[in-house]
Amino acid sequence: MKYCSIASGSSGNCHYIGYKDTNILIDAGLSGKRITKGLDEIDIDANKLNGIFVTHEHSDHIKGIGVLSRKYDLPIFVNYKTWNAIKEKIGKVKEENIKIFENDKEYAIGDMEIKPFSITHDAVDPVGFKMTDGKKAISVATDIGHVSDNIKENLLGSKLIVLESNYDKEMLLMGSYTYALKKRVMSDIGHLSNEAAAKFAVELIKNGAENLLLAHLSRENNFPALAFETSNHILTENGMKIGKDANLEILMRDDRSKLYNL
């Protein structure tokens, strides 16, 4: 299985996952041009994509969905409530390319199985995704206010995990956000802090995670070195060493990641 982040952050999110002849995107919150360029850089032809899977309706996750669907005749996989929330925002797409799924059920797409699972965020019906080739799994869980039992169940045992590490609490509290927005970010349906992500990372590594990719960093309330060092510190406190027990990397907002091969 292959994974690459085209971009990750509050200004746009897009993840590529592939296995054999199956190639999908999770979210398309960037321009179609930028996503296509990112795919070209890892030698993936956008014409060979099998579909776009949507986590939720916020603009940093859906900006390029309509453009890509129209240009490449791509199916959009989305749950019913999220489809109703995005259909007026992405422009007209072919009716046959609207594929409605149910949360917490497994689906086959080409050579992979994919499971959309319910997560905790202030959207109409947000999901994360778990992809497997039958042996190894990749899971993506961003925009999560806290680690629910369902999130934990779907991430434990995955070999590569994209996990939100959105904000540093002190930066958020001292920053320019309004009190209401700060409260929303820190709520159970907001975003996951660096510290919460790091504590969960300990459990993930104990359950087989080999690559932890910290994602969706806030532009205002975080920076890559801080997110990395927070996790590094907590992992070290728990007797774990980055590079030995697992790899830990930060996904950037303006640059794609390397191509990971499992």
PDB file of C-alpha atoms in Angstrom:
ATOM      1  CA  MET A   1       0.000   0.000   0.000  1.00  0.00           C
ATOM      2  CA  LYS A   2       1.088   3.564  -0.713  1.00  0.00           C
ATOM      3  CA  TYR A   3       0.328   6.848   1.023  1.00  0.00           C
ATOM      4  CA  CYS A   4       1.134  10.486   0.322  1.00  0.00           C
ATOM      5  CA  SER A   5      -0.146  13.743   1.783  1.00  0.00           C
ATOM      6  CA  ILE A   6      -0.648  16.289  -0.982  1.00  0.00           C
ATOM      7  CA  ALA A   7      -1.253  18.906   1.729  1.00  0.00           C
ATOM      8  CA  SER A   8      -2.450  18.953   5.316  1.00  0.00           C
ATOM      9  CA  GLY A   9      -3.591  21.946   7.344  1.00  0.00           C
ATOM     10  CA  SER A  10      -6.445  24.333   7.985  1.00  0.00           C
ATOM     11  CA  SER A  11      -5.959  25.841   4.514  1.00  0.00           C
ATOM     12  CA  GLY A  12      -6.422  22.553   2.673  1.00  0.00           C
ATOM     13  CA  ASN A  13      -6.260  18.779   3.011  1.00  0.00           C
ATOM     14  CA  CYS A  14      -5.788  15.977   0.504  1.00  0.00           C
ATOM     15  CA  HIS A  15      -4.457  12.439   1.013  1.00  0.00           C
ATOM     16  CA  TYR A  16      -3.555   9.848  -1.635  1.00  0.00           C
ATOM     17  CA  ILE A  17      -3.774   6.103  -0.947  1.00  0.00           C
ATOM     18  CA  GLY A  18      -3.022   3.402  -3.489  1.00  0.00           C
ATOM     19  CA  TYR A  19      -2.714  -0.354  -3.749  1.00  0.00           C
ATOM     20  CA  LYS A  20      -2.039  -2.263  -6.985  1.00  0.00           C
ATOM     21  CA  ASP A  21      -4.356  -0.705  -9.593  1.00  0.00           C
ATOM     22  CA  THR A  22      -6.569   1.129  -7.085  1.00  0.00           C
ATOM     23  CA  ASN A  23      -5.936   4.825  -6.397  1.00  0.00           C
ATOM     24  CA  ILE A  24      -8.103   7.065  -4.227  1.00  0.00           C
ATOM     25  CA  LEU A  25      -8.096  10.489  -2.622  1.00  0.00           C
ATOM     26  CA  ILE A  26      -9.365  11.286   0.826  1.00  0.00           C
ATOM     27  CA  ASP A  27     -10.673  14.844   0.636  1.00  0.00           C
ATOM     28  CA  ALA A  28      -9.755  17.430  -1.972  1.00  0.00           C
ATOM     29  CA  GLY A  29      -9.547  20.712  -0.101  1.00  0.00           C
ATOM     30  CA  LEU A  30      -7.131  22.350  -2.549  1.00  0.00           C
ATOM     31  CA  SER A  31      -7.386  23.542  -6.116  1.00  0.00           C
ATOM     32  CA  GLY A  32      -7.690  20.804  -8.696  1.00  0.00           C
ATOM     33  CA  LYS A  33      -4.488  22.107 -10.320  1.00  0.00           C
ATOM     34  CA  ARG A  34      -2.467  21.780  -7.124  1.00  0.00           C
ATOM     35  CA  ILE A  35      -3.775  18.279  -6.408  1.00  0.00           C
ATOM     36  CA  THR A  36      -2.998  17.118  -9.940  1.00  0.00           C
ATOM     37  CA  LYS A  37       0.509  18.595  -9.662  1.00  0.00           C
ATOM     38  CA  GLY A  38       1.091  16.749  -6.375  1.00  0.00           C
ATOM     39  CA  LEU A  39      -0.036  13.480  -7.913  1.00  0.00           C
ATOM     40  CA  ASP A  40       2.208  14.032 -10.932  1.00  0.00           C
ATOM     41  CA  GLU A  41       5.184  14.461  -8.598  1.00  0.00           C
ATOM     42  CA  ILE A  42       4.674  10.925  -7.252  1.00  0.00           C
ATOM     43  CA  ASP A  43       3.959   9.523 -10.740  1.00  0.00           C
ATOM     44  CA  ILE A  44       0.225   9.049 -10.215  1.00  0.00           C
ATOM     45  CA  ASP A  45      -1.964   9.827 -13.217  1.00  0.00           C
ATOM     46  CA  ALA A  46      -5.159  11.584 -12.078  1.00  0.00           C
ATOM     47  CA  ASN A  47      -6.966   9.811 -14.922  1.00  0.00           C
ATOM     48  CA  LYS A  48      -6.380   6.544 -13.040  1.00  0.00           C
ATOM     49  CA  LEU A  49      -8.025   7.658  -9.797  1.00  0.00           C
ATOM     50  CA  ASN A  50     -10.957   5.508  -8.678  1.00  0.00           C
ATOM     51  CA  GLY A  51     -12.688   8.145  -6.579  1.00  0.00           C
ATOM     52  CA  ILE A  52     -12.648  10.801  -3.880  1.00  0.00           C
ATOM     53  CA  PHE A  53     -13.756   9.943  -0.342  1.00  0.00           C
ATOM     54  CA  VAL A  54     -15.075  12.841   1.729  1.00  0.00           C
ATOM     55  CA  THR A  55     -14.598  13.204   5.492  1.00  0.00           C
ATOM     56  CA  HIS A  56     -16.884  16.205   6.065  1.00  0.00           C
ATOM     57  CA  GLU A  57     -18.207  19.398   4.530  1.00  0.00           C
ATOM     58  CA  HIS A  58     -15.732  22.058   5.698  1.00  0.00           C
ATOM     59  CA  SER A  59     -14.146  24.024   2.859  1.00  0.00           C
ATOM     60  CA  ASP A  60     -10.574  22.923   3.565  1.00  0.00           C
ATOM     61  CA  HIS A  61     -11.687  19.374   2.717  1.00  0.00           C
ATOM     62  CA  ILE A  62     -13.948  19.905  -0.310  1.00  0.00           C
ATOM     63  CA  LYS A  63     -12.605  22.852  -2.343  1.00  0.00           C
ATOM     64  CA  GLY A  64     -11.415  20.802  -5.328  1.00  0.00           C
ATOM     65  CA  ILE A  65     -13.924  17.944  -5.272  1.00  0.00           C
ATOM     66  CA  GLY A  66     -16.278  19.247  -7.928  1.00  0.00           C
ATOM     67  CA  VAL A  67     -13.502  20.286 -10.310  1.00  0.00           C
ATOM     68  CA  LEU A  68     -11.759  16.915 -10.101  1.00  0.00           C
ATOM     69  CA  SER A  69     -14.988  14.949 -10.445  1.00  0.00           C
ATOM     70  CA  ARG A  70     -15.957  16.849 -13.581  1.00  0.00           C
ATOM     71  CA  LYS A  71     -12.496  16.819 -15.182  1.00  0.00           C
ATOM     72  CA  TYR A  72     -11.678  13.163 -14.547  1.00  0.00           C
ATOM     73  CA  ASP A  73     -15.207  11.720 -14.328  1.00  0.00           C
ATOM     74  CA  LEU A  74     -14.550  10.710 -10.721  1.00  0.00           C
ATOM     75  CA  PRO A  75     -17.034   9.196  -8.277  1.00  0.00           C
ATOM     76  CA  ILE A  76     -17.525  11.071  -5.010  1.00  0.00           C
ATOM     77  CA  PHE A  77     -17.970   8.752  -2.028  1.00  0.00           C
ATOM     78  CA  VAL A  78     -19.800  10.491   0.804  1.00  0.00           C
ATOM     79  CA  ASN A  79     -22.429   9.819   3.444  1.00  0.00           C
ATOM     80  CA  TYR A  80     -25.950  11.163   2.992  1.00  0.00           C
ATOM     81  CA  LYS A  81     -25.826  14.073   5.450  1.00  0.00           C
ATOM     82  CA  THR A  82     -22.461  15.280   4.192  1.00  0.00           C
ATOM     83  CA  TRP A  83     -23.635  15.082   0.582  1.00  0.00           C
ATOM     84  CA  ASN A  84     -26.580  17.313   1.417  1.00  0.00           C
ATOM     85  CA  ALA A  85     -24.166  19.755   3.051  1.00  0.00           C
ATOM     86  CA  ILE A  86     -21.748  19.948   0.085  1.00  0.00           C
ATOM     87  CA  LYS A  87     -23.881  19.545  -3.035  1.00  0.00           C
ATOM     88  CA  GLU A  88     -24.592  23.280  -3.392  1.00  0.00           C
ATOM     89  CA  LYS A  89     -20.929  24.161  -2.797  1.00  0.00           C
ATOM     90  CA  ILE A  90     -19.080  22.016  -5.347  1.00  0.00           C
ATOM     91  CA  GLY A  91     -21.005  22.721  -8.536  1.00  0.00           C
ATOM     92  CA  LYS A  92     -22.860  20.275 -10.719  1.00  0.00           C
ATOM     93  CA  VAL A  93     -21.510  16.736 -10.923  1.00  0.00           C
ATOM     94  CA  LYS A  94     -22.876  13.685 -12.685  1.00  0.00           C
ATOM     95  CA  GLU A  95     -25.607  11.998 -10.699  1.00  0.00           C
ATOM     96  CA  GLU A  96     -24.044   8.591 -11.333  1.00  0.00           C
ATOM     97  CA  ASN A  97     -20.825   9.830  -9.688  1.00  0.00           C
ATOM     98  CA  ILE A  98     -22.532  10.443  -6.358  1.00  0.00           C
ATOM     99  CA  LYS A  99     -21.888   7.333  -4.260  1.00  0.00           C
ATOM    100  CA  ILE A 100     -23.556   7.357  -0.845  1.00  0.00           C
ATOM    101  CA  PHE A 101     -22.038   5.194   1.895  1.00  0.00           C
ATOM    102  CA  GLU A 102     -23.081   4.361   5.431  1.00  0.00           C
ATOM    103  CA  ASN A 103     -20.727   5.016   8.305  1.00  0.00           C
ATOM    104  CA  ASP A 104     -19.019   2.133  10.095  1.00  0.00           C
ATOM    105  CA  LYS A 105     -19.479  -0.368   7.277  1.00  0.00           C
ATOM    106  CA  GLU A 106     -16.758  -1.906   5.100  1.00  0.00           C
ATOM    107  CA  TYR A 107     -16.729  -1.470   1.330  1.00  0.00           C
ATOM    108  CA  ALA A 108     -14.593  -2.944  -1.434  1.00  0.00           C
ATOM    109  CA  ILE A 109     -13.082  -0.595  -3.980  1.00  0.00           C
ATOM    110  CA  GLY A 110     -10.821  -2.256  -6.508  1.00  0.00           C
ATOM    111  CA  ASP A 111      -7.986  -3.973  -4.693  1.00  0.00           C
ATOM    112  CA  MET A 112      -8.685  -2.368  -1.311  1.00  0.00           C
ATOM    113  CA  GLU A 113     -11.277  -2.451   1.421  1.00  0.00           C
ATOM    114  CA  ILE A 114     -12.248   0.866   2.948  1.00  0.00           C
ATOM    115  CA  LYS A 115     -14.219   1.626   6.074  1.00  0.00           C
ATOM    116  CA  PRO A 116     -15.623   5.079   6.853  1.00  0.00           C
ATOM    117  CA  PHE A 117     -15.943   5.411  10.616  1.00  0.00           C
ATOM    118  CA  SER A 118     -17.717   8.061  12.657  1.00  0.00           C
ATOM    119  CA  ILE A 119     -15.542  10.675  14.361  1.00  0.00           C
ATOM    120  CA  THR A 120     -16.068  13.594  16.752  1.00  0.00           C
ATOM    121  CA  HIS A 121     -16.138  17.024  15.057  1.00  0.00           C
ATOM    122  CA  ASP A 122     -18.547  19.915  14.581  1.00  0.00           C
ATOM    123  CA  ALA A 123     -19.781  18.814  11.181  1.00  0.00           C
ATOM    124  CA  VAL A 124     -23.057  17.167  10.143  1.00  0.00           C
ATOM    125  CA  ASP A 125     -21.735  13.585  10.006  1.00  0.00           C
ATOM    126  CA  PRO A 126     -17.915  13.495   9.895  1.00  0.00           C
ATOM    127  CA  VAL A 127     -15.848  10.363   9.304  1.00  0.00           C
ATOM    128  CA  GLY A 128     -12.319   9.042   9.228  1.00  0.00           C
ATOM    129  CA  PHE A 129     -11.215   6.237   6.921  1.00  0.00           C
ATOM    130  CA  LYS A 130      -9.429   2.931   7.321  1.00  0.00           C
ATOM    131  CA  MET A 131      -7.983   1.271   4.211  1.00  0.00           C
ATOM    132  CA  THR A 132      -6.634  -2.260   4.073  1.00  0.00           C
ATOM    133  CA  ASP A 133      -5.201  -4.709   1.559  1.00  0.00           C
ATOM    134  CA  GLY A 134      -6.286  -7.579   3.798  1.00  0.00           C
ATOM    135  CA  LYS A 135      -2.981  -7.651   5.667  1.00  0.00           C
ATOM    136  CA  LYS A 136      -1.911  -4.088   6.459  1.00  0.00           C
ATOM    137  CA  ALA A 137      -4.003  -1.019   7.168  1.00  0.00           C
ATOM    138  CA  ILE A 138      -3.695   2.747   6.760  1.00  0.00           C
ATOM    139  CA  SER A 139      -5.987   4.980   8.812  1.00  0.00           C
ATOM    140  CA  VAL A 140      -6.737   8.693   8.525  1.00  0.00           C
ATOM    141  CA  ALA A 141      -8.316  10.578  11.444  1.00  0.00           C
ATOM    142  CA  THR A 142      -8.152  14.362  11.404  1.00  0.00           C
ATOM    143  CA  ASP A 143     -10.613  16.969  12.684  1.00  0.00           C
ATOM    144  CA  ILE A 144     -11.314  15.011  15.858  1.00  0.00           C
ATOM    145  CA  GLY A 145     -12.258  16.768  19.082  1.00  0.00           C
ATOM    146  CA  HIS A 146     -11.270  13.795  21.199  1.00  0.00           C
ATOM    147  CA  VAL A 147     -10.332  10.151  20.756  1.00  0.00           C
ATOM    148  CA  SER A 148     -13.632   8.307  20.989  1.00  0.00           C
ATOM    149  CA  ASP A 149     -13.923   4.547  21.429  1.00  0.00           C
ATOM    150  CA  ASN A 150     -14.883   4.244  17.759  1.00  0.00           C
ATOM    151  CA  ILE A 151     -11.840   6.182  16.602  1.00  0.00           C
ATOM    152  CA  LYS A 152      -9.605   4.107  18.834  1.00  0.00           C
ATOM    153  CA  GLU A 153     -11.086   0.858  17.523  1.00  0.00           C
ATOM    154  CA  ASN A 154     -10.424   1.829  13.922  1.00  0.00           C
ATOM    155  CA  LEU A 155      -6.894   3.148  14.410  1.00  0.00           C
ATOM    156  CA  LEU A 156      -5.401   0.522  16.696  1.00  0.00           C
ATOM    157  CA  GLY A 157      -3.441  -2.019  14.680  1.00  0.00           C
ATOM    158  CA  SER A 158      -2.951   0.172  11.596  1.00  0.00           C
ATOM    159  CA  LYS A 159       0.615   0.330  10.319  1.00  0.00           C
ATOM    160  CA  LEU A 160       0.436   3.921   9.063  1.00  0.00           C
ATOM    161  CA  ILE A 161      -1.749   6.450  10.844  1.00  0.00           C
ATOM    162  CA  VAL A 162      -2.515  10.041   9.903  1.00  0.00           C
ATOM    163  CA  LEU A 163      -3.482  11.671  13.194  1.00  0.00           C
ATOM    164  CA  GLU A 164      -4.510  15.232  13.917  1.00  0.00           C
ATOM    165  CA  SER A 165      -2.156  17.312  16.073  1.00  0.00           C
ATOM    166  CA  ASN A 166      -3.877  20.636  15.536  1.00  0.00           C
ATOM    167  CA  TYR A 167      -2.929  23.059  18.285  1.00  0.00           C
ATOM    168  CA  ASP A 168      -0.760  23.854  21.255  1.00  0.00           C
ATOM    169  CA  LYS A 169      -3.014  24.775  24.161  1.00  0.00           C
ATOM    170  CA  GLU A 170      -0.873  27.656  25.440  1.00  0.00           C
ATOM    171  CA  MET A 171      -0.572  29.174  21.971  1.00  0.00           C
ATOM    172  CA  LEU A 172      -4.315  28.887  21.483  1.00  0.00           C
ATOM    173  CA  LEU A 173      -5.172  30.484  24.832  1.00  0.00           C
ATOM    174  CA  MET A 174      -2.732  33.364  24.281  1.00  0.00           C
ATOM    175  CA  GLY A 175      -3.618  33.862  20.625  1.00  0.00           C
ATOM    176  CA  SER A 176      -5.959  36.139  18.719  1.00  0.00           C
ATOM    177  CA  TYR A 177      -8.956  33.817  18.404  1.00  0.00           C
ATOM    178  CA  THR A 178     -12.169  34.938  20.059  1.00  0.00           C
ATOM    179  CA  TYR A 179     -13.125  33.231  23.298  1.00  0.00           C
ATOM    180  CA  ALA A 180     -15.967  31.415  21.507  1.00  0.00           C
ATOM    181  CA  LEU A 181     -13.617  30.073  18.832  1.00  0.00           C
ATOM    182  CA  LYS A 182     -11.025  28.996  21.407  1.00  0.00           C
ATOM    183  CA  LYS A 183     -13.745  27.158  23.296  1.00  0.00           C
ATOM    184  CA  ARG A 184     -14.920  25.490  20.100  1.00  0.00           C
ATOM    185  CA  VAL A 185     -11.407  24.344  19.113  1.00  0.00           C
ATOM    186  CA  MET A 186     -10.788  22.830  22.566  1.00  0.00           C
ATOM    187  CA  SER A 187     -14.184  21.138  22.792  1.00  0.00           C
ATOM    188  CA  ASP A 188     -14.925  17.442  22.288  1.00  0.00           C
ATOM    189  CA  ILE A 189     -16.154  18.269  18.777  1.00  0.00           C
ATOM    190  CA  GLY A 190     -13.289  20.625  17.911  1.00  0.00           C
ATOM    191  CA  HIS A 191      -9.703  19.623  17.244  1.00  0.00           C
ATOM    192  CA  LEU A 192      -7.069  17.427  18.874  1.00  0.00           C
ATOM    193  CA  SER A 193      -4.205  19.134  20.719  1.00  0.00           C
ATOM    194  CA  ASN A 194      -0.529  18.240  20.421  1.00  0.00           C
ATOM    195  CA  GLU A 195      -0.564  16.755  23.909  1.00  0.00           C
ATOM    196  CA  ALA A 196      -3.676  14.635  23.324  1.00  0.00           C
ATOM    197  CA  ALA A 197      -2.268  13.363  20.023  1.00  0.00           C
ATOM    198  CA  ALA A 198       1.036  12.491  21.692  1.00  0.00           C
ATOM    199  CA  LYS A 199      -0.632  10.544  24.498  1.00  0.00           C
ATOM    200  CA  PHE A 200      -2.699   8.594  21.983  1.00  0.00           C
ATOM    201  CA  ALA A 201       0.443   7.950  19.926  1.00  0.00           C
ATOM    202  CA  VAL A 202       1.851   5.935  22.824  1.00  0.00           C
ATOM    203  CA  GLU A 203      -1.126   3.568  22.651  1.00  0.00           C
ATOM    204  CA  LEU A 204      -0.983   3.378  18.864  1.00  0.00           C
ATOM    205  CA  ILE A 205       2.677   2.367  18.859  1.00  0.00           C
ATOM    206  CA  LYS A 206       2.032  -0.268  21.509  1.00  0.00           C
ATOM    207  CA  ASN A 207      -0.575  -1.698  19.138  1.00  0.00           C
ATOM    208  CA  GLY A 208       1.601  -1.943  16.050  1.00  0.00           C
ATOM    209  CA  ALA A 209       1.786   1.510  14.461  1.00  0.00           C
ATOM    210  CA  GLU A 210       5.008   1.885  12.476  1.00  0.00           C
ATOM    211  CA  ASN A 211       4.466   5.329  10.923  1.00  0.00           C
ATOM    212  CA  LEU A 212       2.706   8.157  12.768  1.00  0.00           C
ATOM    213  CA  LEU A 213       2.075  11.228  10.632  1.00  0.00           C
ATOM    214  CA  LEU A 214       0.908  14.289  12.563  1.00  0.00           C
ATOM    215  CA  ALA A 215      -1.575  16.243  10.480  1.00  0.00           C
ATOM    216  CA  HIS A 216      -3.822  19.295  10.191  1.00  0.00           C
ATOM    217  CA  LEU A 217      -1.569  21.662  12.152  1.00  0.00           C
ATOM    218  CA  SER A 218      -3.097  25.068  12.842  1.00  0.00           C
ATOM    219  CA  ARG A 219      -1.401  28.032  11.172  1.00  0.00           C
ATOM    220  CA  GLU A 220      -2.195  30.283  14.141  1.00  0.00           C
ATOM    221  CA  ASN A 221      -1.804  27.973  17.130  1.00  0.00           C
ATOM    222  CA  ASN A 222       0.941  25.511  16.286  1.00  0.00           C
ATOM    223  CA  PHE A 223       4.130  24.976  14.343  1.00  0.00           C
ATOM    224  CA  PRO A 224       5.805  21.787  13.100  1.00  0.00           C
ATOM    225  CA  ALA A 225       8.753  21.675  15.508  1.00  0.00           C
ATOM    226  CA  LEU A 226       6.467  22.142  18.510  1.00  0.00           C
ATOM    227  CA  ALA A 227       4.081  19.364  17.434  1.00  0.00           C
ATOM    228  CA  PHE A 228       7.020  17.042  16.841  1.00  0.00           C
ATOM    229  CA  GLU A 229       8.757  17.804  20.132  1.00  0.00           C
ATOM    230  CA  THR A 230       5.547  17.427  22.150  1.00  0.00           C
ATOM    231  CA  SER A 231       5.100  13.904  20.811  1.00  0.00           C
ATOM    232  CA  ASN A 232       8.811  13.156  21.120  1.00  0.00           C
ATOM    233  CA  HIS A 233       8.790  14.211  24.784  1.00  0.00           C
ATOM    234  CA  ILE A 234       5.752  12.129  25.731  1.00  0.00           C
ATOM    235  CA  LEU A 235       6.968   9.098  23.792  1.00  0.00           C
ATOM    236  CA  THR A 236      10.343   9.351  25.516  1.00  0.00           C
ATOM    237  CA  GLU A 237       8.634   9.544  28.909  1.00  0.00           C
ATOM    238  CA  ASN A 238       6.942   6.262  28.025  1.00  0.00           C
ATOM    239  CA  GLY A 239      10.189   4.522  27.073  1.00  0.00           C
ATOM    240  CA  MET A 240       9.754   4.871  23.302  1.00  0.00           C
ATOM    241  CA  LYS A 241      12.256   6.136  20.778  1.00  0.00           C
ATOM    242  CA  ILE A 242      11.410   7.729  17.451  1.00  0.00           C
ATOM    243  CA  GLY A 243      13.132   5.867  14.635  1.00  0.00           C
ATOM    244  CA  LYS A 244      13.304   2.678  16.662  1.00  0.00           C
ATOM    245  CA  ASP A 245       9.803   1.966  17.950  1.00  0.00           C
ATOM    246  CA  ALA A 246       8.075   3.947  15.186  1.00  0.00           C
ATOM    247  CA  ASN A 247       8.654   6.745  12.700  1.00  0.00           C
ATOM    248  CA  LEU A 248       7.118  10.135  13.525  1.00  0.00           C
ATOM    249  CA  GLU A 249       6.768  12.875  10.933  1.00  0.00           C
ATOM    250  CA  ILE A 250       4.840  16.086  10.405  1.00  0.00           C
ATOM    251  CA  LEU A 251       2.580  16.586   7.370  1.00  0.00           C
ATOM    252  CA  MET A 252       2.972  20.102   5.992  1.00  0.00           C
ATOM    253  CA  ARG A 253       0.363  22.523   4.723  1.00  0.00           C
ATOM    254  CA  ASP A 254       2.353  23.794   1.736  1.00  0.00           C
ATOM    255  CA  ASP A 255       4.364  20.742   0.726  1.00  0.00           C
ATOM    256  CA  ARG A 256       3.464  17.192  -0.101  1.00  0.00           C
ATOM    257  CA  SER A 257       4.961  14.395   1.962  1.00  0.00           C
ATOM    258  CA  LYS A 258       7.191  11.667   0.646  1.00  0.00           C
ATOM    259  CA  LEU A 259       5.507   8.591  -0.779  1.00  0.00           C
ATOM    260  CA  TYR A 260       5.230   5.931   1.921  1.00  0.00           C
ATOM    261  CA  ASN A 261       5.257   2.257   0.902  1.00  0.00           C
ATOM    262  CA  LEU A 262       3.958  -0.390   3.281  1.00  0.00           C
TER     263      LEU A 262
END
